[in-house]
CSV table of C-alpha atoms in Angstrom, one decimal:
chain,number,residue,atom,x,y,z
A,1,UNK,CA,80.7,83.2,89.4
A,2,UNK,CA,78.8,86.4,89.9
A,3,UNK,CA,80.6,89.5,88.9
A,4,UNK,CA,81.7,91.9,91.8
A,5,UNK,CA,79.8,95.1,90.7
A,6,UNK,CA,79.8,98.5,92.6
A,7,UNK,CA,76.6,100.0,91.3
A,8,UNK,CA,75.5,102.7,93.5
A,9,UNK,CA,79.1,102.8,95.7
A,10,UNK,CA,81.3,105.2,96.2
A,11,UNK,CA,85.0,105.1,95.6
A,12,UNK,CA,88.1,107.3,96.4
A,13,UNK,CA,91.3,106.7,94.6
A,14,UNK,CA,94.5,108.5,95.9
A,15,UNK,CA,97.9,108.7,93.6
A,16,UNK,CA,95.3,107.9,90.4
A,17,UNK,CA,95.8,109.7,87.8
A,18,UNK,CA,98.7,107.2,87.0
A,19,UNK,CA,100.3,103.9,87.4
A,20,UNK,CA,99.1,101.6,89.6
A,21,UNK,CA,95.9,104.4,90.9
A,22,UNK,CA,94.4,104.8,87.7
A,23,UNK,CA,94.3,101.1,86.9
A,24,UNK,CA,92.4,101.0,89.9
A,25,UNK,CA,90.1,103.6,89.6
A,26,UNK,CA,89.4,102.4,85.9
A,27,UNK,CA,88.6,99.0,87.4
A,28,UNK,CA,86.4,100.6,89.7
A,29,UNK,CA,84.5,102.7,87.1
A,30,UNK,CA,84.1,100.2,85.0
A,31,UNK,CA,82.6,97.7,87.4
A,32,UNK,CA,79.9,100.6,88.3
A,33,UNK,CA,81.4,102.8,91.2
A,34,UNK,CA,81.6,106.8,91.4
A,35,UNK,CA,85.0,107.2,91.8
A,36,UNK,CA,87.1,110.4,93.2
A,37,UNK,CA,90.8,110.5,91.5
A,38,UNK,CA,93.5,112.3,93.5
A,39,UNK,CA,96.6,113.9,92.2
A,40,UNK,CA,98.5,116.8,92.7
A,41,UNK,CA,100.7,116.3,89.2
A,42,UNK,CA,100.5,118.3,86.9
A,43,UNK,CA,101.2,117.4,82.9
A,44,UNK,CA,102.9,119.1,80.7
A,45,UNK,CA,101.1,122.6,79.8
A,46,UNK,CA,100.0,122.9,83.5
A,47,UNK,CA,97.4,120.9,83.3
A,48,UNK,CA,95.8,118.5,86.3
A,49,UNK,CA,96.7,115.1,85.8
A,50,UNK,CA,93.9,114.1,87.6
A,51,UNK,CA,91.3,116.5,86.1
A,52,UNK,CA,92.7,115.2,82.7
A,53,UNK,CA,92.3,111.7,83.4
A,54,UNK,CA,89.0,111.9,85.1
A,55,UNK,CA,87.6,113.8,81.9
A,56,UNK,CA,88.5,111.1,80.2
A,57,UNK,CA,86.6,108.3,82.4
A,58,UNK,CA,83.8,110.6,81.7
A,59,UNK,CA,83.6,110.8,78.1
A,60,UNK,CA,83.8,107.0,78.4
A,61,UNK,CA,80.7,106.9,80.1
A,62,UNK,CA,81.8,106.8,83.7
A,63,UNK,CA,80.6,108.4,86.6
A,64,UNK,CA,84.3,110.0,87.3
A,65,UNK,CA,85.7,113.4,89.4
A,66,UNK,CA,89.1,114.7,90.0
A,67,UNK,CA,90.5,116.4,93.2
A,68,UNK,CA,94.0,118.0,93.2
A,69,UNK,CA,94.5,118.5,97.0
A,70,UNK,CA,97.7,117.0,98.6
A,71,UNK,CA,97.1,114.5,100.9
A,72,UNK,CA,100.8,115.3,102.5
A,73,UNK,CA,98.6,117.9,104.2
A,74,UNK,CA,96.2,117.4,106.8
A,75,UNK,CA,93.5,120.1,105.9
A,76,UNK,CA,93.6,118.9,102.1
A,77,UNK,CA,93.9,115.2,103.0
A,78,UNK,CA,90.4,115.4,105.0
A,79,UNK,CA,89.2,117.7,102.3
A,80,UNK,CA,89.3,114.9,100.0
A,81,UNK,CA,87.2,112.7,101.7
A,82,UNK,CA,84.7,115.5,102.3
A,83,UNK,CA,84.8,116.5,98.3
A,84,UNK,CA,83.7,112.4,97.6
A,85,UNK,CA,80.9,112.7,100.9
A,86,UNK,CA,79.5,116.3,99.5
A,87,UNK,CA,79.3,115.2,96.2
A,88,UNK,CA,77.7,111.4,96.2
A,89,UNK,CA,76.4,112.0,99.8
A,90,UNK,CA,79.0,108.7,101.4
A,91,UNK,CA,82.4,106.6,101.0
A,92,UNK,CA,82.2,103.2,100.7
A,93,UNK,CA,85.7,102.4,99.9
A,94,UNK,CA,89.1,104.3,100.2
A,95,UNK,CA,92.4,102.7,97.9
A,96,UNK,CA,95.3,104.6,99.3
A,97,UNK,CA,98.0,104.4,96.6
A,98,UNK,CA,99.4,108.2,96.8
A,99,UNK,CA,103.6,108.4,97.5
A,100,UNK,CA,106.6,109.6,96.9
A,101,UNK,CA,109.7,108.0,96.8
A,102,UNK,CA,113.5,108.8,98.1
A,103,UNK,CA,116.2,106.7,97.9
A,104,UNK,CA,119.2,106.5,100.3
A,105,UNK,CA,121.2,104.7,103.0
A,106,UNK,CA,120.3,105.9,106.7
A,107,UNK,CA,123.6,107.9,106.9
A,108,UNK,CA,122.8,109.4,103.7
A,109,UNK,CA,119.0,110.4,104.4
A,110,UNK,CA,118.4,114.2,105.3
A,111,UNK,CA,115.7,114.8,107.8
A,112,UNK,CA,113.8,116.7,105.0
A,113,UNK,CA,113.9,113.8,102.9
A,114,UNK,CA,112.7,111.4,105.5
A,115,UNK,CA,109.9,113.4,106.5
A,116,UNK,CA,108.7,114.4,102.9
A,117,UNK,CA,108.3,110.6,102.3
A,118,UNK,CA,106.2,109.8,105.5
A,119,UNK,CA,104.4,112.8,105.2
A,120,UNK,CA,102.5,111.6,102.2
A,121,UNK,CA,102.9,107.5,102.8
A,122,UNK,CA,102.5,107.6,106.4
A,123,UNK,CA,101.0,110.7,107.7
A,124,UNK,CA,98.8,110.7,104.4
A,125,UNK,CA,97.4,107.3,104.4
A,126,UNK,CA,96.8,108.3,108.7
A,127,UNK,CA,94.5,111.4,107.8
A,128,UNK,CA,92.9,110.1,105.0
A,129,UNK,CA,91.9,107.0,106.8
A,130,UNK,CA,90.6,108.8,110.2
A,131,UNK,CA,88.5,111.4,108.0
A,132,UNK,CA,87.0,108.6,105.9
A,133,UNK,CA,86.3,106.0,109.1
A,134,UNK,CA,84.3,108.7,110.7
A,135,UNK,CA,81.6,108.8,107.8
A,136,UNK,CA,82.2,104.6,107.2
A,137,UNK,CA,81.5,103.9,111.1
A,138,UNK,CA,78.0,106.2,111.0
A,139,UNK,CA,76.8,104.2,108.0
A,140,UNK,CA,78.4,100.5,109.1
A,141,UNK,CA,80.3,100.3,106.0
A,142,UNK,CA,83.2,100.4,104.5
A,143,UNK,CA,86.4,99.0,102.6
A,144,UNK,CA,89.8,100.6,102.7
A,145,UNK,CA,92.8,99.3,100.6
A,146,UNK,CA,96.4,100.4,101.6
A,147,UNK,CA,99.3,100.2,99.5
A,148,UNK,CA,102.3,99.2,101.5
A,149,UNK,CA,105.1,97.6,99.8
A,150,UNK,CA,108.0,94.7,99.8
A,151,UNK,CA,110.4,97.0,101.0
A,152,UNK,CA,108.2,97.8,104.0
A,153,UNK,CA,107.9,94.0,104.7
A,154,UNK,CA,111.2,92.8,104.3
A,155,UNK,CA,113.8,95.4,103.9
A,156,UNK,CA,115.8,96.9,101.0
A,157,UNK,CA,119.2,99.0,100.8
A,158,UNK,CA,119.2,101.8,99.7
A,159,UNK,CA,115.8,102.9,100.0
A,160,UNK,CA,115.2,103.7,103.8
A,161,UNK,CA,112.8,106.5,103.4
A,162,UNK,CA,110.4,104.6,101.5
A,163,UNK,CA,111.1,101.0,103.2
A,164,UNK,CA,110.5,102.9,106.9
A,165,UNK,CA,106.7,104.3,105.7
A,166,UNK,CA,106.1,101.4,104.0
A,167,UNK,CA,106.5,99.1,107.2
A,168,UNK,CA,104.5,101.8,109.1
A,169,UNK,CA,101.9,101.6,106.8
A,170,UNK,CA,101.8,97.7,107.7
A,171,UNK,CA,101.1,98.8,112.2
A,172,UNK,CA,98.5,101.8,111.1
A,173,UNK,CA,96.6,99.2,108.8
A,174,UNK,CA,96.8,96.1,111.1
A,175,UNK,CA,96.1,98.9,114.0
A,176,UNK,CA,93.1,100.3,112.2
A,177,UNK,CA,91.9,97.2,111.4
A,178,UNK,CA,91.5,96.0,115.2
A,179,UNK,CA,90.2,99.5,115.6
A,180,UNK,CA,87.1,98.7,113.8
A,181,UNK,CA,86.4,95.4,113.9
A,182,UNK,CA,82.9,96.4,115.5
A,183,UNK,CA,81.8,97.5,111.9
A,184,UNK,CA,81.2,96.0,108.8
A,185,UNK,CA,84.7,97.7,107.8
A,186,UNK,CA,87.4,96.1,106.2
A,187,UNK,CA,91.1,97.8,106.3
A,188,UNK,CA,93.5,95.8,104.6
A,189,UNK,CA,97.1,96.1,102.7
A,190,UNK,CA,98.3,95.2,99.7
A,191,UNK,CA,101.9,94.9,98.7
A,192,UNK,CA,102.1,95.3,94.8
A,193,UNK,CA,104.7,95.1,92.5
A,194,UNK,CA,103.9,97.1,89.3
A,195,UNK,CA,106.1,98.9,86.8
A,196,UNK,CA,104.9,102.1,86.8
A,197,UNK,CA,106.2,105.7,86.4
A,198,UNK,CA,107.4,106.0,90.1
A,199,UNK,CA,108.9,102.3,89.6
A,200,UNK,CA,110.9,102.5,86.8
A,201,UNK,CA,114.5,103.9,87.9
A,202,UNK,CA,113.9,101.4,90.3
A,203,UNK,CA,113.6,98.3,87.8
A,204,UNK,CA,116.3,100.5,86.0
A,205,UNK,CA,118.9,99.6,88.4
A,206,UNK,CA,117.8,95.8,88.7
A,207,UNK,CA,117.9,94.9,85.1
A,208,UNK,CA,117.6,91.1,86.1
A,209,UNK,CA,113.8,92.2,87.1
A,210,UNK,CA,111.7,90.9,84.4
A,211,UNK,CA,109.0,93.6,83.8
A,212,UNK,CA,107.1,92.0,80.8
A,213,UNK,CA,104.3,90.7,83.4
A,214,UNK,CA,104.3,93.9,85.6
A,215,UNK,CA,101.6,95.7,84.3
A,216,UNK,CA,99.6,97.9,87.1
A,217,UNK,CA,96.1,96.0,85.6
A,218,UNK,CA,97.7,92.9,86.8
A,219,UNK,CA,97.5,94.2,90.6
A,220,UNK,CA,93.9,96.2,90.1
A,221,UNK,CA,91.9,92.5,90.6
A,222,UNK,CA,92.8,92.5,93.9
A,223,UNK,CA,92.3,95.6,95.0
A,224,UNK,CA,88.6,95.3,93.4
A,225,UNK,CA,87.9,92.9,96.1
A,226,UNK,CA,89.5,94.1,98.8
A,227,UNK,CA,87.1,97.0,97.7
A,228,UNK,CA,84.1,94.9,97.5
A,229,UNK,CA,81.2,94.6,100.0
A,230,UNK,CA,81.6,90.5,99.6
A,231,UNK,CA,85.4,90.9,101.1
A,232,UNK,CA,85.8,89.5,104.6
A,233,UNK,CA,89.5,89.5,105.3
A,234,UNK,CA,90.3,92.1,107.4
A,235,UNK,CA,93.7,93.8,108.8
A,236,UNK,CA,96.2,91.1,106.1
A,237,UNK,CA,98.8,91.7,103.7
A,238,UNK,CA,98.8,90.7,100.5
A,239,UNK,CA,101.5,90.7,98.2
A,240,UNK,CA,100.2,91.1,94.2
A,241,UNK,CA,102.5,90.9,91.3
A,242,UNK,CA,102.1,89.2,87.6
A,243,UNK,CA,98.9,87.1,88.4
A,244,UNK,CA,100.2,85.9,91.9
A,245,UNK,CA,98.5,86.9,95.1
A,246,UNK,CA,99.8,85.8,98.4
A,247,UNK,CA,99.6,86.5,102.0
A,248,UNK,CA,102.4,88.0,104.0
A,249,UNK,CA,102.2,87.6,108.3
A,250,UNK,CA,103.9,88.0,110.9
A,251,UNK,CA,104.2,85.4,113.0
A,252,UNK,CA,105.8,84.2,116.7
A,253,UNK,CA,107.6,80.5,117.1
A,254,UNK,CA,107.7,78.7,120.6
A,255,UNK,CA,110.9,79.7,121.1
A,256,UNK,CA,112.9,78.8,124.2
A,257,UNK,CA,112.3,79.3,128.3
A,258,UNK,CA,115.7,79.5,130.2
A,259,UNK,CA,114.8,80.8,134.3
A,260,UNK,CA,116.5,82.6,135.0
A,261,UNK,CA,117.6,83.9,131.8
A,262,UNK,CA,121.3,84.8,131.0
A,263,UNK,CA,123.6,85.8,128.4
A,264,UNK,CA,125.2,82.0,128.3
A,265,UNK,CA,121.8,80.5,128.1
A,266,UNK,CA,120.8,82.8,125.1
A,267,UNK,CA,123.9,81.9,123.1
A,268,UNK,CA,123.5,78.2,123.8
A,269,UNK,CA,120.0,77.8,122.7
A,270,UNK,CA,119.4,80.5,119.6
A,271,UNK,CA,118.9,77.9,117.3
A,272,UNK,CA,115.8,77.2,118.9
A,273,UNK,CA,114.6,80.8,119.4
A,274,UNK,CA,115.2,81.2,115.6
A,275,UNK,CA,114.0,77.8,114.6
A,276,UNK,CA,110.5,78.7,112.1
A,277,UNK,CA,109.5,74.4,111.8
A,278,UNK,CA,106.5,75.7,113.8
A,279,UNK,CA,104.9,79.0,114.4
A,280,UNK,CA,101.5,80.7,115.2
A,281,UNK,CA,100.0,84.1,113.7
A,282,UNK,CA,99.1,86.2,116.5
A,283,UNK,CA,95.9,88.1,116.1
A,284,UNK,CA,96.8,90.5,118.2
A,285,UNK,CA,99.9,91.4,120.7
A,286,UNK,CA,97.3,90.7,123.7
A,287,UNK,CA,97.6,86.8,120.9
A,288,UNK,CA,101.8,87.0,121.6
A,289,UNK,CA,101.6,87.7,125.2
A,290,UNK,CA,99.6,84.9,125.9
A,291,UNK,CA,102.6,82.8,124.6
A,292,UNK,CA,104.8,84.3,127.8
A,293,UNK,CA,105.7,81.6,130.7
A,294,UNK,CA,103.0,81.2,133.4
A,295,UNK,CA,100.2,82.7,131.1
């Protein structure tokens, strides 16, 4: 099998100058692309993070720069697509990994809280995304990786901050996906499970987790071709963990017609509104309405 290679491509790596983003931009350099890390943390003795681990791509032989804006803020999140366009002249592909992460139950959850979590998650991944679709859509090309997460797809106590931007992440991606299916852009999501710095007091308190196989460089494959100009799948989910990749949906089943429909008829025939022996994966909501009586 050919090896995917990203000679001459341009890559921008968000939340990388740890965890599961610098396994990814280390995949990425390696395999030929000019990467941009981004981090705002800063290591002990006020150094950047990301300036530090960029500097150390370099003396490897990699074609590696570091940008410390936040991406919580609009102005700094565009001006880290603008640092990657001034400097290599394009963006070819965009892995959003940056976040933050709050725990709590929804009657524990300040409003501060919630918004400093969708700030950089949601409202993050949003500016980013529009400031690097403007440059892919001029030049027909482009990749863009989202990191959403379990909790987003299926729930979790205790974590609603992070949970709720998660499953937003899964509508923008989906959204922006649709959005620019004119182009030769792919958007799609990935739902990884790592054990990384962010991780760990998480995997702390679920001991049962084994972690032995959750290295971030187990989840960095995929996101290579997602990256790739040879991917086609556009607006999925894909959950990655431990060598396993597989594809999360949402789907509809045939449920039940009842006319006119009333509270009695609804108890009576749940069973088959909630029966999942047969089902079909919308494309689109215009895909779900289509399933509505007399369409």
């Amino acid at each position: 099998m050919t090896k995917l290679g990203f000679t001459g491509k341009v890559a921008i790596v968000t939340g990388a100058a740890s965890g599961l983003g610098l396994s990814h931009a280390r995949a990425l350099a390696e395999r030929g692309a000019s990467v941009l890390l981004n981090d705002i943390a800063i290591r002990d003795g006020g150094e950047s993070a990301a300036q530090i681990e960029a500097a150390r791509l370099r003396s490897e032989g990699y074609d590696v720069h570091a940008c410390n804006a936040s991406v919580g803020i609009e102005a700094d999140a565009e001006s880290v697509i603008q640092e990657a366009v001034t400097r290599w002249g394009r963006i070819d592909s965009l892995v959003n990994n940056a976040g933050n992460s709050i725990a709590g139950r929804i009657q524990d959850v300040s409003t501060e809280d919630m918004r400093s979590v969708l700030e950089v998650h949601l409202m993050g991944m949003f500016w980013t995304m529009r400031a690097a679709l403007r440059h892919m859509r001029k030049q027909d090309y482009g990749r863009i990786v989202n990191t959403a997460s379990a909790l987003g797809a299926f729930g979790a106590p205790e974590a609603l901050p992070y949970a709720t931007a998660k499953a937003a992440i899964l509508g923008l991606s989906r959204s922006a996906s649709l959005d620019n299916r004119d182009r030769n852009i792919r958007i799609n999501t990935i739902c990884p499970v790592a054990y990384t710095p962010m991780a760990k007091a998480y995997f702390e308190a679920h001991p049962e987790l084994d972690t032995a196989r959750l290295d971030p460089s187990a989840v960095s494959p995929l996101v290579v071709y997602l990256s790739h100009e040879t991917c086609q799948p556009n607006g999925e989910v894909l959950s990655v963990a431990a060598g396993r990749v597989a594809r999360i949906f949402t789907a509809t089943v045939p449920g039940f017609v009842a006319t006119p429909l009333t509270a009695e008829a609804v108890a009576e025939n749940l069973h088959i509104a909630m029966d999942v022996s047969d089902y079909s994966i919308p494309g689109s909501s215009i895909d779900q309405y289509r399933l509505q009586p007399g369409s």
